[in-house]
XYZ file of C-alpha atoms in Angstrom:
375
model
C -204.547 41.193 -40.996
C -206.048 37.277 -41.145
C -205.383 35.763 -44.817
C -209.253 35.574 -45.023
C -209.990 38.991 -44.785
C -206.695 39.442 -46.525
C -208.971 37.253 -49.553
C -211.652 38.974 -49.171
C -210.449 42.271 -49.503
C -208.962 41.507 -53.180
C -212.025 39.620 -53.946
C -214.011 42.442 -53.767
C -211.475 45.054 -55.225
C -211.580 42.648 -58.101
C -215.310 42.417 -58.135
C -215.411 46.667 -58.542
C -212.866 46.027 -61.047
C -214.666 44.439 -63.294
C -218.349 46.482 -62.722
C -216.017 49.345 -63.761
C -214.700 47.335 -66.792
C -218.073 46.328 -67.546
C -219.539 49.707 -67.124
C -216.807 51.428 -69.646
C -217.188 49.373 -71.980
C -221.118 49.448 -71.828
C -220.185 53.639 -73.116
C -218.002 52.990 -75.151
C -221.171 50.508 -77.278
C -223.831 53.387 -76.799
C -221.399 56.316 -77.018
C -219.359 55.358 -80.259
C -220.593 52.015 -82.097
C -224.307 52.182 -81.681
C -224.743 55.759 -83.717
C -222.184 53.807 -86.682
C -225.152 51.475 -86.850
C -228.225 53.272 -86.617
C -230.100 55.695 -89.289
C -229.106 59.184 -90.303
C -232.100 61.255 -89.294
C -233.473 63.906 -91.169
C -234.496 66.971 -89.067
C -235.245 69.469 -91.187
C -237.812 72.332 -90.488
C -238.660 70.917 -86.708
C -238.073 71.541 -83.236
C -235.297 70.050 -81.615
C -234.114 69.214 -77.958
C -232.532 66.698 -75.670
C -229.835 63.576 -76.428
C -228.801 63.032 -80.001
C -227.958 59.052 -80.279
C -227.440 58.788 -83.731
C -226.590 60.915 -86.435
C -228.211 63.517 -87.794
C -228.386 65.837 -90.880
C -230.130 68.918 -90.691
C -231.484 71.602 -92.673
C -234.354 74.330 -92.993
C -235.257 75.792 -90.244
C -234.456 73.992 -87.175
C -236.189 75.328 -84.083
C -234.430 74.254 -80.525
C -236.314 74.392 -77.862
C -234.167 72.972 -75.254
C -230.767 71.728 -74.115
C -229.146 69.437 -76.518
C -226.107 66.794 -75.475
C -224.959 64.700 -78.201
C -223.336 61.339 -77.323
C -219.152 61.773 -78.718
C -219.498 59.782 -81.662
C -221.918 61.270 -83.237
C -222.168 63.844 -86.295
C -224.667 66.245 -87.032
C -224.272 67.673 -90.515
C -225.849 71.223 -91.273
C -226.403 71.967 -95.122
C -226.384 75.126 -96.516
C -228.935 77.179 -96.103
C -229.638 76.439 -92.269
C -231.620 78.182 -89.856
C -231.231 77.469 -86.277
C -233.367 79.701 -84.092
C -232.475 78.592 -80.083
C -235.887 79.439 -77.920
C -234.088 82.093 -75.078
C -236.657 81.370 -72.671
C -237.977 77.734 -72.610
C -235.493 75.501 -71.699
C -237.808 72.494 -72.177
C -235.057 69.780 -71.596
C -232.758 70.865 -69.186
C -229.734 68.418 -69.167
C -226.951 70.786 -67.224
C -227.985 70.758 -63.457
C -224.599 72.927 -61.141
C -226.424 74.721 -58.693
C -224.954 77.701 -59.537
C -225.635 78.282 -63.447
C -229.406 78.127 -61.812
C -228.955 81.804 -60.571
C -231.420 84.197 -62.434
C -231.244 87.901 -62.926
C -228.555 91.133 -62.971
C -225.827 90.698 -60.713
C -225.283 93.950 -59.039
C -222.952 92.565 -56.822
C -219.666 90.933 -56.988
C -218.474 88.193 -59.115
C -220.363 85.019 -59.172
C -218.827 81.734 -60.716
C -217.114 83.980 -63.680
C -220.711 86.330 -64.138
C -219.408 89.827 -63.437
C -221.195 92.394 -62.022
C -223.842 94.190 -64.546
C -224.145 91.459 -66.761
C -227.174 88.217 -66.451
C -226.991 85.250 -64.563
C -226.784 82.356 -65.944
C -230.660 81.273 -65.542
C -229.901 77.619 -66.936
C -233.218 76.920 -65.836
C -234.810 78.804 -68.889
C -231.669 79.366 -71.119
C -230.491 76.693 -74.031
C -226.688 75.132 -74.365
C -226.213 73.113 -77.160
C -223.203 70.720 -77.158
C -222.488 68.760 -80.264
C -219.768 66.021 -80.638
C -218.626 66.228 -84.020
C -220.279 69.093 -86.602
C -219.678 69.470 -90.362
C -221.431 72.349 -91.068
C -220.328 73.738 -94.515
C -222.110 76.735 -95.949
C -221.664 78.914 -99.037
C -221.232 82.651 -99.535
C -225.241 83.205 -101.042
C -226.139 80.500 -98.422
C -224.989 80.706 -95.550
C -225.858 78.583 -91.979
C -227.193 80.631 -89.637
C -227.286 80.762 -85.559
C -229.327 82.909 -83.879
C -232.067 83.609 -80.741
C -235.286 83.514 -81.621
C -236.294 86.365 -79.394
C -237.419 89.416 -80.758
C -235.758 91.745 -79.313
C -232.545 89.997 -78.777
C -229.629 90.134 -76.528
C -226.112 88.227 -76.587
C -227.345 86.387 -73.115
C -230.439 84.861 -75.249
C -228.275 81.737 -74.943
C -225.679 80.097 -73.029
C -223.703 77.133 -74.589
C -222.281 76.409 -78.313
C -220.175 73.455 -78.101
C -218.548 71.907 -81.174
C -215.815 69.316 -80.262
C -214.760 68.389 -84.036
C -215.464 69.242 -87.380
C -215.212 71.893 -89.373
C -217.827 75.425 -89.766
C -217.348 77.211 -92.664
C -219.613 80.558 -93.483
C -221.893 80.896 -90.746
C -223.187 83.686 -88.502
C -223.159 83.616 -85.425
C -225.132 85.930 -82.320
C -226.683 86.237 -78.713
C -225.160 83.553 -77.543
C -222.574 83.743 -74.314
C -219.706 81.177 -75.160
C -219.009 79.365 -77.642
C -216.500 76.786 -76.534
C -214.495 74.235 -79.537
C -212.331 71.279 -79.857
C -208.706 70.764 -81.039
C -210.172 69.202 -84.223
C -212.042 71.844 -84.989
C -211.649 74.363 -87.844
C -214.302 77.740 -87.823
C -213.650 80.073 -91.114
C -215.321 82.349 -93.479
C -217.711 83.297 -90.847
C -219.230 86.096 -88.720
C -220.206 86.712 -84.954
C -221.940 89.476 -83.622
C -223.466 90.127 -80.911
C -221.718 87.851 -78.185
C -221.609 88.181 -74.366
C -218.539 86.767 -72.979
C -216.281 85.150 -76.004
C -216.842 84.903 -79.251
C -214.872 81.311 -79.040
C -213.868 79.998 -76.317
C -210.709 78.023 -76.562
C -209.851 75.930 -73.206
C -206.586 73.451 -73.534
C -207.184 73.402 -77.107
C -205.333 73.484 -80.826
C -208.126 74.151 -83.414
C -208.108 76.753 -86.194
C -209.608 79.958 -86.511
C -209.258 81.128 -90.034
C -210.281 84.274 -92.529
C -213.695 85.264 -90.191
C -215.322 88.590 -89.025
C -215.339 89.223 -85.035
C -217.550 92.264 -84.595
C -219.569 92.930 -81.213
C -218.801 90.946 -77.968
C -219.408 92.475 -74.255
C -216.574 90.904 -73.268
C -213.651 89.437 -75.952
C -213.596 87.767 -78.841
C -211.670 85.402 -78.300
C -210.534 83.814 -74.723
C -207.359 81.308 -75.056
C -206.379 79.521 -71.734
C -203.379 76.844 -71.658
C -204.314 76.539 -75.740
C -201.891 76.323 -78.921
C -204.597 77.558 -81.178
C -203.856 79.433 -85.110
C -205.765 82.538 -85.193
C -204.984 83.601 -88.818
C -206.219 86.376 -91.656
C -209.480 87.200 -89.489
C -210.683 91.012 -88.649
C -211.368 91.722 -85.143
C -213.601 95.204 -84.916
C -214.212 97.086 -81.315
C -215.191 94.802 -77.958
C -217.262 96.201 -75.371
C -215.585 98.535 -73.308
C -213.053 96.761 -71.016
C -213.238 93.865 -73.722
C -209.762 92.914 -75.882
C -209.827 91.395 -78.689
C -207.503 88.259 -77.943
C -207.401 87.319 -74.183
C -204.564 84.927 -73.969
C -203.457 82.914 -70.921
C -201.005 80.828 -71.697
C -200.524 78.687 -68.791
C -197.015 77.447 -68.636
C -198.060 75.370 -71.712
C -199.861 77.866 -74.132
C -198.069 77.997 -77.837
C -200.716 79.966 -79.678
C -199.396 81.363 -83.972
C -201.611 84.504 -84.667
C -200.722 85.975 -87.592
C -201.825 87.961 -90.698
C -205.050 89.350 -88.502
C -206.470 92.779 -88.689
C -207.085 94.480 -85.336
C -209.329 97.333 -85.714
C -209.499 98.597 -82.480
C -209.353 102.175 -80.741
C -207.677 102.722 -77.213
C -208.288 98.993 -76.558
C -206.469 95.438 -76.305
C -205.695 94.021 -79.682
C -204.134 91.164 -77.670
C -203.925 90.736 -73.805
C -201.779 88.032 -72.589
C -202.142 87.815 -68.245
C -199.841 85.456 -67.865
C -196.032 84.568 -68.379
C -193.031 82.403 -68.191
C -194.432 80.191 -70.710
C -192.380 76.797 -71.868
C -192.981 77.932 -75.359
C -194.633 81.187 -75.764
C -195.911 81.187 -79.413
C -195.935 83.623 -82.436
C -196.920 86.778 -83.524
C -196.248 87.633 -86.708
C -197.522 88.969 -90.167
C -200.386 91.105 -88.681
C -201.684 94.807 -88.739
C -202.209 96.584 -85.594
C -204.538 99.664 -86.778
C -205.286 102.742 -85.053
C -204.987 103.539 -81.167
C -204.688 99.477 -80.532
C -203.169 98.040 -77.305
C -200.749 95.152 -76.981
C -200.862 93.978 -73.058
C -197.839 91.381 -72.007
C -196.447 90.662 -68.762
C -192.879 91.374 -68.586
C -192.247 87.248 -68.351
C -193.763 86.548 -71.804
C -191.744 84.832 -74.030
C -194.725 85.680 -76.616
C -192.411 86.563 -79.629
C -194.075 89.419 -81.964
C -192.309 90.282 -85.325
C -192.824 91.523 -88.852
C -195.971 93.406 -87.785
C -197.383 96.827 -88.295
C -197.667 98.441 -84.915
C -199.756 101.895 -85.133
C -200.609 102.037 -81.133
C -199.133 101.108 -78.298
C -197.427 98.395 -76.540
C -198.295 98.132 -72.397
C -196.402 96.194 -69.779
C -197.944 94.635 -66.976
C -196.220 93.247 -64.043
C -195.390 89.542 -63.344
C -193.628 88.841 -60.153
C -190.199 90.604 -60.443
C -189.695 92.257 -63.672
C -185.745 92.216 -64.022
C -183.959 91.480 -67.240
C -184.927 92.145 -70.628
C -187.623 91.718 -73.123
C -186.531 90.970 -77.220
C -189.333 92.823 -79.101
C -189.478 92.583 -82.472
C -188.690 93.394 -85.728
C -191.647 95.271 -86.816
C -192.836 97.873 -88.427
C -193.426 101.153 -86.464
C -194.062 103.635 -88.812
C -190.804 105.359 -87.068
C -186.784 104.995 -87.486
C -186.198 106.666 -84.279
C -185.365 103.761 -81.785
C -185.247 105.935 -79.037
C -188.863 107.535 -79.971
C -190.337 104.318 -80.224
C -188.870 103.133 -76.543
C -190.055 105.827 -74.954
C -193.294 106.642 -76.537
C -194.888 102.963 -77.560
C -193.871 101.206 -74.756
C -196.063 101.412 -71.181
C -195.467 101.354 -67.771
C -191.895 99.574 -68.726
C -190.227 98.994 -65.155
C -187.131 101.025 -65.112
C -184.325 98.042 -63.983
C -186.202 96.284 -66.725
C -184.614 96.614 -70.277
C -187.024 96.799 -73.713
C -184.534 95.491 -76.714
C -185.499 96.211 -80.568
C -183.280 94.011 -82.418
C -183.983 95.861 -85.465
C -186.697 98.551 -87.266
C -188.309 97.566 -90.215
C -188.486 100.240 -92.609
C -190.620 98.668 -95.117
C -194.503 97.828 -94.727
C -194.293 94.403 -94.336
C -196.802 92.458 -96.170
C -199.154 91.831 -92.905
C -202.862 91.869 -92.298
C -205.256 89.577 -93.782
C -204.655 87.542 -96.962
C -208.176 86.816 -97.712
C -211.574 88.884 -96.993
C -215.396 88.187 -97.356
C -216.557 91.324 -95.846
């Protein structure tokens, strides 16, 4: 290569770097600096859709009639008692264009991009997504903030996504959506989740706090965790639909969840279902009340540590590669003081060459389960 050609190549590369740097600087100014200089907009008893470019304060009855997407530097503050009503079949401002998401109707075949047989497709041309950045929505016991479908009759599939990247959601009543996605700097507390499709709370590679909530009904799972390390404490979980779990956990090696002081009121369904093992750390499951005949499903190579729990139900071992070695499980309170009976009757699907070790049995009921509660 001649020197002149080499210099021309370097010249165009530098031009490209300058253009990309300018675009990045422009994006930073629009996304983060612009919301700080623009005045806060009041959204009171009105319709809402489109892109949020400045801070907003919501109150009264907010009717969402199209997709909402907030710039990263914006904050939405929501007053106590606010009702957020989401239209079901009227996406006035579609902001999401993945081709597979526009399919509509009922899936009668094989899984389609996460939509299972018997579930409704995303129908993104009609269904709404609400994607907010920073949210401060702090209701009260007397004036909770409500997020729900405006349709009647309603269903768990009435709108697709409710997403919050950071902030606090306290004293909410949430229902009728497919998924709720939350970021690391999010605290969800003192709230009630009802009539949800896929997951009341979905946590993907983030570390939020979920505290003192009531999970009533979901078609799949109440909480879905993948590669994340959330703190989940003082919640109560009721029965999801058949095939669902209270907490479905896929650690993806790096996950380190802290699950403590929760009440699981389930009958013959998984309270905690772990789908992969071989984690780096594993996380802690302690001081929970696994009531009734609830199940705990874990792979043989899971490093999740179970201790100081009340366990009335059973532990189902799932196979994950070559199940050899041993799993230390405990100490916990089993409502029995006979280790042999516990190992025989409480652990299912254990391979013959795999050893489950119970280090000790708690003879007194630990102070497990929910320590607070509104409902």
